[in-house]
Amino acid sequence: MFERIPKEGPTFTKWFDNILEKAELYDYGRYPVKGCGIWLPYGFKMRQLVLNFMRNLLNTSSHEEILMPLLIPEDLLSKEKEHIEGFRGEVYWVTKGGDENLDVKLALRPTSETVISLYESFWLKSYKQLPRKYYQIASIFRYETKATRPMIRVREVTTFKEAHTVHESYKDAERQVLEAINIYRKFFDELGIPYIISKRPDWDKFAGALYTIAFDTVMPDGRTLQIGTVHNLGQNFTKVFEVRIQLADETIDYAWQTSYGISERVIAALVSVHGDDLGLILPPKFAPIQVIIIPIPAKELWDKILEMTRKVCNELRSHGIRADVDDRIEFSPGYKFYDWELKGVPLRIEIGSKEVKTGTVTLADRLERKRKQIAVDNIVKQVKVELEKIEEKIKERAKEWFKAKRFRARNISEAQKMLKKIKGIVELPWCGKEECGYKFEEILEAKVLGSPLPTLEEVKVENLKCPICGDKALTIVRLAKQY
Amino acid sequence: MFERIPKEGPTFTKWFDNILEKAELYDYGRYPVKGCGIWLPYGFKMRQLVLNFMRNLLNTSSHEEILMPLLIPEDLLSKEKEHIEGFRGEVYWVTKGGDENLDVKLALRPTSETVISLYESFWLKSYKQLPRKYYQIASIFRYETKATRPMIRVREVTTFKEAHTVHESYKDAERQVLEAINIYRKFFDELGIPYIISKRPDWDKFAGALYTIAFDTVMPDGRTLQIGTVHNLGQNFTKVFEVRIQLADETIDYAWQTSYGISERVIAALVSVHGDDLGLILPPKFAPIQVIIIPIPAKELWDKILEMTRKVCNELRSHGIRADVDDRIEFSPGYKFYDWELKGVPLRIEIGSKEVKTGTVTLADRLERKRKQIAVDNIVKQVKVELEKIEEKIKERAKEWFKAKRFRARNISEAQKMLKKIKGIVELPWCGKEECGYKFEEILEAKVLGSPLPTLEEVKVENLKCPICGDKALTIVRLAKQY
């Protein structure tokens, strides 16, 4: 039986592991390789809905889907020096084929900047071919030495969407960074996952990038989760991979690149942000089943009840609603209610002899768990209205919750108090110096997420001082306990 | 410029490599790891259309999509003895993580029978849960020591669709083998890829299976290509992985399994079977672009020409036809014709000043390369009719060609002559003994594909003798030069 565990607070990780298993999303922890799991049918469908939405956003903004090799020879991965330094410690190496030792060690890709840059050096010759925007959705591997967590910190990241773009100037690459940010905003907004966008501090940028912009959300225990990153790569990779482009003025220059990625952490956030102690609550757009119809056993009219459930199901399906009937005879209605609540199905319809007699159905929503009778004649319209309402409410609720998890402190002791009490993200004035950044981390026992992007948010720091060194504050620094 | 290479006969592999590159399907041979390539945007779209059709066939026959871990620990892969013996020579091994040596070597999955069997031992307890049918689409790896060929013999098989099913009895598993065969038939029929279904000889079955059924097609050089396999695994894996099931009579028994797979060889066959010396010819259902519209430059009416191309494109799209306009100004119409013919787009529409004046468009089909005028008013209907016609003709043509590549010989010398002259698949009477099978291979310098399935085909061998030993023939043996 399902163990009811409070989602918020210190029991969150236990809640999370339990939900993944009980809602049959992802089987983790039983496989003999640490940090690897299996997507179960229900979880796979949810993942597919999320990915298809992402594909749609990318395809309609001129991104082209490709699929690159998984194996990267050591010398290829090592060409860009900062890049390999950043990844060296967490690369898996293939050293044998059959019984033979390989001449060259092969890395399981930790990311594909090196591979795409090699190909770009073959493909791209002229500014006329630019911009080009590629992406792939595939597995990447990280030999994590930290404690692994399902979907959140895994060794096989099975759902890595990485985009790679090429441009003729720095300015164009900058524009692309903004386009990527806007795509991710739309993506997370639609998922109802609240976020904060920060420019990561220099010491925490992607290995090989000029700078990194990150999306962070807050999990139910108050820790932040990085759910998306956008990198301006400058010419760092194009120089070592010789991606040289003829420009409009006929001079030759190295091309400019960006890259941006998301992973199954998005699914982890979707699960965690919206769920409650009873299980998942899925936004209808990403629910594999939007309406579950349950026939209520009765001594009389059983045939009619079954007939009506099927009719309602077909009616809803024919209008594009993902409906299903649960007619398993071995389980009671109560068990079924509980099972589909656990799986986060937004709407439940009950049909019994009362409903058959009165030409109504009983409609229950997952979010507020309220029931009401509605006329069966009007069912499609009513269901659509209810699904929209639920979606709105889910998003609104998540936004409200997130708002309360983000706060501004005037000084260190206030920040300490709030981090302890409210958890979440604290913001402080900052002079911008790296050494003060480290001090913040040390004193607050938290990680620097970075600073707001002035192009996206207005940062008011006049008359404020960095609480570490006392110098004039130039920006805001954000800190949180991080996953 | 495109080098025109004859598709049929000994130049086929050159034609194939050239097409993959020039039609921008798959970039192969430039990557520093042998046997690995990259799917380019156009090829990726084609692959997606093929995979989505397969998904549809599987989902509508109660198969559930999942995603399993790529890394398999050595002891897990080695549990079923025949299985590991068959794969040992071609497994890639991960032995290092960062700078550390791993305690246990990890294989890159060559296939996933061992992984799914482990999970099935966790998940499945009762016959009430059966049958279960899982599948995944993912990369598998084979350290091929033979010469690699793009899509045909690669080290990273990027498009492996593997299905795994579980049953309560041998009979149910047998039924599943037939269901799988029927699914693959529908699949290849729709792709217009002709095939022959054979039961592989015992010495060539899947490592760990009771027996293997294979689909083979014939490539333009006369060699056969295995494009799909279906295995009855019996209880070989369930016994070593302890997949024990309570049956209806309350006894406990090991479950029964089947597995079946296809790979990107399907795409290789799609390209090779239908193409001609000028490039690809795609069945409309699997063409990323079904209709390409090309505005023909003119001194007068240029604006109207462009307007009409866009209008026609939108009209077609609004009726679900994948249409596109090629309005690149840097290329001549002639170059564009040639480019889209190379890419196999089934229909081309030309719109110039003549067309604007007369309210017509010029329609050209890729298969017969004939042009005709049609009224623009009726364009959607006309295009749909033409697409259907092309599809029919492509399939018919492939069938006819294949028929001529398969022949029955009465004796060895006839078989030798025909294999030399016509190439393709030769059939001979066979006593069924393994030693005679090997003799056939030796004498004919060809591989035994196997024998027909009596349940699918009537095999008439009365009064026939095995040409090797002179014993009574019990079946037919098929031989061919194989990829």
mmCIF file with all atom_site columns, N, CA, C and O in Angstrom, chain B residues 190-227:
data_model
loop_
_atom_site.group_PDB
_atom_site.id
_atom_site.type_symbol
_atom_site.label_atom_id
_atom_site.label_alt_id
_atom_site.label_comp_id
_atom_site.label_asym_id
_atom_site.label_entity_id
_atom_site.label_seq_id
_atom_site.pdbx_PDB_ins_code
_atom_site.Cartn_x
_atom_site.Cartn_y
_atom_site.Cartn_z
_atom_site.occupancy
_atom_site.B_iso_or_equiv
_atom_site.pdbx_formal_charge
_atom_site.auth_seq_id
_atom_site.auth_comp_id
_atom_site.auth_asym_id
_atom_site.auth_atom_id
_atom_site.pdbx_PDB_model_num
ATOM 1   N N  . GLU B 1 190 ? 4.253  -1.377  -46.162 1.00 0.00 ? 190 GLU B N  1
ATOM 2   C CA . GLU B 1 190 ? 3.966  0.049   -46.255 1.00 0.00 ? 190 GLU B CA 1
ATOM 3   C C  . GLU B 1 190 ? 5.188  0.819   -46.774 1.00 0.00 ? 190 GLU B C  1
ATOM 4   O O  . GLU B 1 190 ? 5.058  1.803   -47.498 1.00 0.00 ? 190 GLU B O  1
ATOM 5   N N  . LEU B 1 191 ? 6.373  0.358   -46.408 1.00 0.00 ? 191 LEU B N  1
ATOM 6   C CA . LEU B 1 191 ? 7.597  0.989   -46.901 1.00 0.00 ? 191 LEU B CA 1
ATOM 7   C C  . LEU B 1 191 ? 7.885  0.574   -48.349 1.00 0.00 ? 191 LEU B C  1
ATOM 8   O O  . LEU B 1 191 ? 8.761  1.145   -48.996 1.00 0.00 ? 191 LEU B O  1
ATOM 9   N N  . GLY B 1 192 ? 7.157  -0.428  -48.822 1.00 0.00 ? 192 GLY B N  1
ATOM 10  C CA . GLY B 1 192 ? 7.402  -0.922  -50.178 1.00 0.00 ? 192 GLY B CA 1
ATOM 11  C C  . GLY B 1 192 ? 8.700  -1.695  -50.298 1.00 0.00 ? 192 GLY B C  1
ATOM 12  O O  . GLY B 1 192 ? 9.274  -1.782  -51.382 1.00 0.00 ? 192 GLY B O  1
ATOM 13  N N  . ILE B 1 193 ? 9.177  -2.212  -49.188 1.00 0.00 ? 193 ILE B N  1
ATOM 14  C CA . ILE B 1 193 ? 10.409 -3.008  -49.210 1.00 0.00 ? 193 ILE B CA 1
ATOM 15  C C  . ILE B 1 193 ? 10.037 -4.489  -49.304 1.00 0.00 ? 193 ILE B C  1
ATOM 16  O O  . ILE B 1 193 ? 9.440  -5.033  -48.382 1.00 0.00 ? 193 ILE B O  1
ATOM 17  N N  . PRO B 1 194 ? 10.369 -5.138  -50.414 1.00 0.00 ? 194 PRO B N  1
ATOM 18  C CA . PRO B 1 194 ? 10.027 -6.557  -50.556 1.00 0.00 ? 194 PRO B CA 1
ATOM 19  C C  . PRO B 1 194 ? 10.920 -7.396  -49.641 1.00 0.00 ? 194 PRO B C  1
ATOM 20  O O  . PRO B 1 194 ? 12.029 -6.976  -49.298 1.00 0.00 ? 194 PRO B O  1
ATOM 21  N N  . TYR B 1 195 ? 10.433 -8.557  -49.243 1.00 0.00 ? 195 TYR B N  1
ATOM 22  C CA . TYR B 1 195 ? 11.188 -9.367  -48.288 1.00 0.00 ? 195 TYR B CA 1
ATOM 23  C C  . TYR B 1 195 ? 10.848 -10.832 -48.483 1.00 0.00 ? 195 TYR B C  1
ATOM 24  O O  . TYR B 1 195 ? 9.848  -11.191 -49.123 1.00 0.00 ? 195 TYR B O  1
ATOM 25  N N  . ILE B 1 196 ? 11.682 -11.644 -47.901 1.00 0.00 ? 196 ILE B N  1
ATOM 26  C CA . ILE B 1 196 ? 11.415 -13.067 -47.832 1.00 0.00 ? 196 ILE B CA 1
ATOM 27  C C  . ILE B 1 196 ? 11.601 -13.430 -46.359 1.00 0.00 ? 196 ILE B C  1
ATOM 28  O O  . ILE B 1 196 ? 12.472 -12.872 -45.687 1.00 0.00 ? 196 ILE B O  1
ATOM 29  N N  . ILE B 1 197 ? 10.723 -14.299 -45.864 1.00 0.00 ? 197 ILE B N  1
ATOM 30  C CA . ILE B 1 197 ? 10.779 -14.663 -44.444 1.00 0.00 ? 197 ILE B CA 1
ATOM 31  C C  . ILE B 1 197 ? 11.339 -16.073 -44.316 1.00 0.00 ? 197 ILE B C  1
ATOM 32  O O  . ILE B 1 197 ? 10.800 -17.006 -44.915 1.00 0.00 ? 197 ILE B O  1
ATOM 33  N N  . SER B 1 198 ? 12.404 -16.225 -43.558 1.00 0.00 ? 198 SER B N  1
ATOM 34  C CA . SER B 1 198 ? 13.016 -17.547 -43.409 1.00 0.00 ? 198 SER B CA 1
ATOM 35  C C  . SER B 1 198 ? 13.285 -17.855 -41.954 1.00 0.00 ? 198 SER B C  1
ATOM 36  O O  . SER B 1 198 ? 13.576 -16.959 -41.164 1.00 0.00 ? 198 SER B O  1
ATOM 37  N N  . LYS B 1 199 ? 13.207 -19.145 -41.664 1.00 0.00 ? 199 LYS B N  1
ATOM 38  C CA . LYS B 1 199 ? 13.667 -19.581 -40.353 1.00 0.00 ? 199 LYS B CA 1
ATOM 39  C C  . LYS B 1 199 ? 15.163 -19.815 -40.480 1.00 0.00 ? 199 LYS B C  1
ATOM 40  O O  . LYS B 1 199 ? 15.618 -20.640 -41.270 1.00 0.00 ? 199 LYS B O  1
ATOM 41  N N  . ARG B 1 200 ? 15.943 -19.042 -39.732 1.00 0.00 ? 200 ARG B N  1
ATOM 42  C CA . ARG B 1 200 ? 17.394 -19.170 -39.823 1.00 0.00 ? 200 ARG B CA 1
ATOM 43  C C  . ARG B 1 200 ? 17.828 -20.562 -39.383 1.00 0.00 ? 200 ARG B C  1
ATOM 44  O O  . ARG B 1 200 ? 17.190 -21.148 -38.494 1.00 0.00 ? 200 ARG B O  1
ATOM 45  N N  . PRO B 1 201 ? 18.900 -21.094 -39.994 1.00 0.00 ? 201 PRO B N  1
ATOM 46  C CA . PRO B 1 201 ? 19.386 -22.395 -39.533 1.00 0.00 ? 201 PRO B CA 1
ATOM 47  C C  . PRO B 1 201 ? 19.876 -22.279 -38.098 1.00 0.00 ? 201 PRO B C  1
ATOM 48  O O  . PRO B 1 201 ? 20.220 -21.186 -37.640 1.00 0.00 ? 201 PRO B O  1
ATOM 49  N N  . ASP B 1 202 ? 19.916 -23.393 -37.414 1.00 0.00 ? 202 ASP B N  1
ATOM 50  C CA . ASP B 1 202 ? 20.298 -23.411 -35.999 1.00 0.00 ? 202 ASP B CA 1
ATOM 51  C C  . ASP B 1 202 ? 21.638 -22.734 -35.732 1.00 0.00 ? 202 ASP B C  1
ATOM 52  O O  . ASP B 1 202 ? 21.828 -22.088 -34.703 1.00 0.00 ? 202 ASP B O  1
ATOM 53  N N  . TRP B 1 203 ? 22.564 -22.895 -36.673 1.00 0.00 ? 203 TRP B N  1
ATOM 54  C CA . TRP B 1 203 ? 23.894 -22.340 -36.445 1.00 0.00 ? 203 TRP B CA 1
ATOM 55  C C  . TRP B 1 203 ? 23.942 -20.831 -36.671 1.00 0.00 ? 203 TRP B C  1
ATOM 56  O O  . TRP B 1 203 ? 24.964 -20.210 -36.487 1.00 0.00 ? 203 TRP B O  1
ATOM 57  N N  . ASP B 1 204 ? 22.814 -20.244 -37.031 1.00 0.00 ? 204 ASP B N  1
ATOM 58  C CA . ASP B 1 204 ? 22.819 -18.800 -37.270 1.00 0.00 ? 204 ASP B CA 1
ATOM 59  C C  . ASP B 1 204 ? 21.692 -18.107 -36.520 1.00 0.00 ? 204 ASP B C  1
ATOM 60  O O  . ASP B 1 204 ? 21.306 -16.978 -36.838 1.00 0.00 ? 204 ASP B O  1
ATOM 61  N N  . LYS B 1 205 ? 21.159 -18.754 -35.497 1.00 0.00 ? 205 LYS B N  1
ATOM 62  C CA . LYS B 1 205 ? 20.091 -18.115 -34.723 1.00 0.00 ? 205 LYS B CA 1
ATOM 63  C C  . LYS B 1 205 ? 20.698 -17.114 -33.735 1.00 0.00 ? 205 LYS B C  1
ATOM 64  O O  . LYS B 1 205 ? 21.904 -17.124 -33.499 1.00 0.00 ? 205 LYS B O  1
ATOM 65  N N  . PHE B 1 206 ? 19.833 -16.284 -33.175 1.00 0.00 ? 206 PHE B N  1
ATOM 66  C CA . PHE B 1 206 ? 20.229 -15.299 -32.165 1.00 0.00 ? 206 PHE B CA 1
ATOM 67  C C  . PHE B 1 206 ? 20.779 -16.025 -30.938 1.00 0.00 ? 206 PHE B C  1
ATOM 68  O O  . PHE B 1 206 ? 20.225 -17.042 -30.506 1.00 0.00 ? 206 PHE B O  1
ATOM 69  N N  . ALA B 1 207 ? 21.862 -15.493 -30.389 1.00 0.00 ? 207 ALA B N  1
ATOM 70  C CA . ALA B 1 207 ? 22.535 -16.148 -29.266 1.00 0.00 ? 207 ALA B CA 1
ATOM 71  C C  . ALA B 1 207 ? 21.646 -16.129 -28.027 1.00 0.00 ? 207 ALA B C  1
ATOM 72  O O  . ALA B 1 207 ? 21.458 -15.077 -27.408 1.00 0.00 ? 207 ALA B O  1
ATOM 73  N N  . GLY B 1 208 ? 21.086 -17.271 -27.692 1.00 0.00 ? 208 GLY B N  1
ATOM 74  C CA . GLY B 1 208 ? 20.204 -17.371 -26.536 1.00 0.00 ? 208 GLY B CA 1
ATOM 75  C C  . GLY B 1 208 ? 18.776 -17.713 -26.923 1.00 0.00 ? 208 GLY B C  1
ATOM 76  O O  . GLY B 1 208 ? 17.931 -17.910 -26.061 1.00 0.00 ? 208 GLY B O  1
ATOM 77  N N  . ALA B 1 209 ? 18.494 -17.782 -28.220 1.00 0.00 ? 209 ALA B N  1
ATOM 78  C CA . ALA B 1 209 ? 17.124 -18.058 -28.675 1.00 0.00 ? 209 ALA B CA 1
ATOM 79  C C  . ALA B 1 209 ? 16.913 -19.548 -28.936 1.00 0.00 ? 209 ALA B C  1
ATOM 80  O O  . ALA B 1 209 ? 17.865 -20.287 -29.179 1.00 0.00 ? 209 ALA B O  1
ATOM 81  N N  . LEU B 1 210 ? 15.629 -19.956 -28.909 1.00 0.00 ? 210 LEU B N  1
ATOM 82  C CA . LEU B 1 210 ? 15.287 -21.298 -29.379 1.00 0.00 ? 210 LEU B CA 1
ATOM 83  C C  . LEU B 1 210 ? 15.425 -21.337 -30.897 1.00 0.00 ? 210 LEU B C  1
ATOM 84  O O  . LEU B 1 210 ? 15.960 -22.265 -31.463 1.00 0.00 ? 210 LEU B O  1
ATOM 85  N N  . TYR B 1 211 ? 14.858 -20.299 -31.524 1.00 0.00 ? 211 TYR B N  1
ATOM 86  C CA . TYR B 1 211 ? 15.014 -20.176 -32.980 1.00 0.00 ? 211 TYR B CA 1
ATOM 87  C C  . TYR B 1 211 ? 14.787 -18.724 -33.395 1.00 0.00 ? 211 TYR B C  1
ATOM 88  O O  . TYR B 1 211 ? 14.246 -17.920 -32.618 1.00 0.00 ? 211 TYR B O  1
ATOM 89  N N  . THR B 1 212 ? 15.203 -18.425 -34.605 1.00 0.00 ? 212 THR B N  1
ATOM 90  C CA . THR B 1 212 ? 15.122 -17.059 -35.134 1.00 0.00 ? 212 THR B CA 1
ATOM 91  C C  . THR B 1 212 ? 14.461 -17.061 -36.512 1.00 0.00 ? 212 THR B C  1
ATOM 92  O O  . THR B 1 212 ? 14.810 -17.868 -37.364 1.00 0.00 ? 212 THR B O  1
ATOM 93  N N  . ILE B 1 213 ? 13.494 -16.151 -36.665 1.00 0.00 ? 213 ILE B N  1
ATOM 94  C CA . ILE B 1 213 ? 12.874 -15.924 -37.976 1.00 0.00 ? 213 ILE B CA 1
ATOM 95  C C  . ILE B 1 213 ? 13.440 -14.608 -38.501 1.00 0.00 ? 213 ILE B C  1
ATOM 96  O O  . ILE B 1 213 ? 13.521 -13.634 -37.761 1.00 0.00 ? 213 ILE B O  1
ATOM 97  N N  . ALA B 1 214 ? 13.814 -14.576 -39.781 1.00 0.00 ? 214 ALA B N  1
ATOM 98  C CA . ALA B 1 214 ? 14.416 -13.351 -40.300 1.00 0.00 ? 214 ALA B CA 1
ATOM 99  C C  . ALA B 1 214 ? 13.727 -12.863 -41.564 1.00 0.00 ? 214 ALA B C  1
ATOM 100 O O  . ALA B 1 214 ? 13.212 -13.660 -42.350 1.00 0.00 ? 214 ALA B O  1
ATOM 101 N N  . PHE B 1 215 ? 13.694 -11.542 -41.705 1.00 0.00 ? 215 PHE B N  1
ATOM 102 C CA . PHE B 1 215 ? 13.248 -10.900 -42.935 1.00 0.00 ? 215 PHE B CA 1
ATOM 103 C C  . PHE B 1 215 ? 14.491 -10.487 -43.719 1.00 0.00 ? 215 PHE B C  1
ATOM 104 O O  . PHE B 1 215 ? 15.353 -9.792  -43.170 1.00 0.00 ? 215 PHE B O  1
ATOM 105 N N  . ASP B 1 216 ? 14.589 -10.903 -44.986 1.00 0.00 ? 216 ASP B N  1
ATOM 106 C CA . ASP B 1 216 ? 15.693 -10.484 -45.837 1.00 0.00 ? 216 ASP B CA 1
ATOM 107 C C  . ASP B 1 216 ? 15.148 -9.772  -47.064 1.00 0.00 ? 216 ASP B C  1
ATOM 108 O O  . ASP B 1 216 ? 14.129 -10.182 -47.626 1.00 0.00 ? 216 ASP B O  1
ATOM 109 N N  . THR B 1 217 ? 15.829 -8.733  -47.479 1.00 0.00 ? 217 THR B N  1
ATOM 110 C CA . THR B 1 217 ? 15.509 -8.125  -48.768 1.00 0.00 ? 217 THR B CA 1
ATOM 111 C C  . THR B 1 217 ? 16.747 -8.272  -49.658 1.00 0.00 ? 217 THR B C  1
ATOM 112 O O  . THR B 1 217 ? 17.787 -8.741  -49.206 1.00 0.00 ? 217 THR B O  1
ATOM 113 N N  . VAL B 1 218 ? 16.614 -7.918  -50.923 1.00 0.00 ? 218 VAL B N  1
ATOM 114 C CA . VAL B 1 218 ? 17.757 -7.993  -51.841 1.00 0.00 ? 218 VAL B CA 1
ATOM 115 C C  . VAL B 1 218 ? 18.172 -6.574  -52.212 1.00 0.00 ? 218 VAL B C  1
ATOM 116 O O  . VAL B 1 218 ? 17.327 -5.754  -52.565 1.00 0.00 ? 218 VAL B O  1
ATOM 117 N N  . MET B 1 219 ? 19.459 -6.297  -52.081 1.00 0.00 ? 219 MET B N  1
ATOM 118 C CA . MET B 1 219 ? 19.965 -4.972  -52.428 1.00 0.00 ? 219 MET B CA 1
ATOM 119 C C  . MET B 1 219 ? 20.304 -4.920  -53.926 1.00 0.00 ? 219 MET B C  1
ATOM 120 O O  . MET B 1 219 ? 20.391 -5.959  -54.580 1.00 0.00 ? 219 MET B O  1
ATOM 121 N N  . PRO B 1 220 ? 20.508 -3.723  -54.484 1.00 0.00 ? 220 PRO B N  1
ATOM 122 C CA . PRO B 1 220 ? 20.681 -3.611  -55.938 1.00 0.00 ? 220 PRO B CA 1
ATOM 123 C C  . PRO B 1 220 ? 21.896 -4.351  -56.510 1.00 0.00 ? 220 PRO B C  1
ATOM 124 O O  . PRO B 1 220 ? 21.971 -4.552  -57.719 1.00 0.00 ? 220 PRO B O  1
ATOM 125 N N  . ASP B 1 221 ? 22.811 -4.769  -55.671 1.00 0.00 ? 221 ASP B N  1
ATOM 126 C CA . ASP B 1 221 ? 23.931 -5.564  -56.194 1.00 0.00 ? 221 ASP B CA 1
ATOM 127 C C  . ASP B 1 221 ? 23.668 -7.055  -56.060 1.00 0.00 ? 221 ASP B C  1
ATOM 128 O O  . ASP B 1 221 ? 24.554 -7.871  -56.334 1.00 0.00 ? 221 ASP B O  1
ATOM 129 N N  . GLY B 1 222 ? 22.459 -7.409  -55.642 1.00 0.00 ? 222 GLY B N  1
ATOM 130 C CA . GLY B 1 222 ? 22.095 -8.823  -55.558 1.00 0.00 ? 222 GLY B CA 1
ATOM 131 C C  . GLY B 1 222 ? 22.351 -9.453  -54.204 1.00 0.00 ? 222 GLY B C  1
ATOM 132 O O  . GLY B 1 222 ? 21.912 -10.568 -53.939 1.00 0.00 ? 222 GLY B O  1
ATOM 133 N N  . ARG B 1 223 ? 23.056 -8.752  -53.337 1.00 0.00 ? 223 ARG B N  1
ATOM 134 C CA . ARG B 1 223 ? 23.287 -9.311  -52.008 1.00 0.00 ? 223 ARG B CA 1
ATOM 135 C C  . ARG B 1 223 ? 22.064 -9.106  -51.131 1.00 0.00 ? 223 ARG B C  1
ATOM 136 O O  . ARG B 1 223 ? 21.369 -8.089  -51.246 1.00 0.00 ? 223 ARG B O  1
ATOM 137 N N  . THR B 1 224 ? 21.818 -10.038 -50.229 1.00 0.00 ? 224 THR B N  1
ATOM 138 C CA . THR B 1 224 ? 20.664 -9.876  -49.340 1.00 0.00 ? 224 THR B CA 1
ATOM 139 C C  . THR B 1 224 ? 21.067 -9.061  -48.107 1.00 0.00 ? 224 THR B C  1
ATOM 140 O O  . THR B 1 224 ? 22.229 -9.031  -47.705 1.00 0.00 ? 224 THR B O  1
ATOM 141 N N  . LEU B 1 225 ? 20.059 -8.396  -47.549 1.00 0.00 ? 225 LEU B N  1
ATOM 142 C CA . LEU B 1 225 ? 20.251 -7.627  -46.323 1.00 0.00 ? 225 LEU B CA 1
ATOM 143 C C  . LEU B 1 225 ? 19.200 -8.076  -45.317 1.00 0.00 ? 225 LEU B C  1
ATOM 144 O O  . LEU B 1 225 ? 18.002 -8.046  -45.607 1.00 0.00 ? 225 LEU B O  1
ATOM 145 N N  . GLN B 1 226 ? 19.652 -8.513  -44.162 1.00 0.00 ? 226 GLN B N  1
ATOM 146 C CA . GLN B 1 226 ? 18.725 -8.871  -43.084 1.00 0.00 ? 226 GLN B CA 1
ATOM 147 C C  . GLN B 1 226 ? 18.145 -7.592  -42.512 1.00 0.00 ? 226 GLN B C  1
ATOM 148 O O  . GLN B 1 226 ? 18.881 -6.735  -42.043 1.00 0.00 ? 226 GLN B O  1
ATOM 149 N N  . ILE B 1 227 ? 16.812 -7.442  -42.575 1.00 0.00 ? 227 ILE B N  1
ATOM 150 C CA . ILE B 1 227 ? 16.206 -6.182  -42.156 1.00 0.00 ? 227 ILE B CA 1
ATOM 151 C C  . ILE B 1 227 ? 15.309 -6.321  -40.928 1.00 0.00 ? 227 ILE B C  1
ATOM 152 O O  . ILE B 1 227 ? 14.796 -5.319  -40.426 1.00 0.00 ? 227 ILE B O  1
#
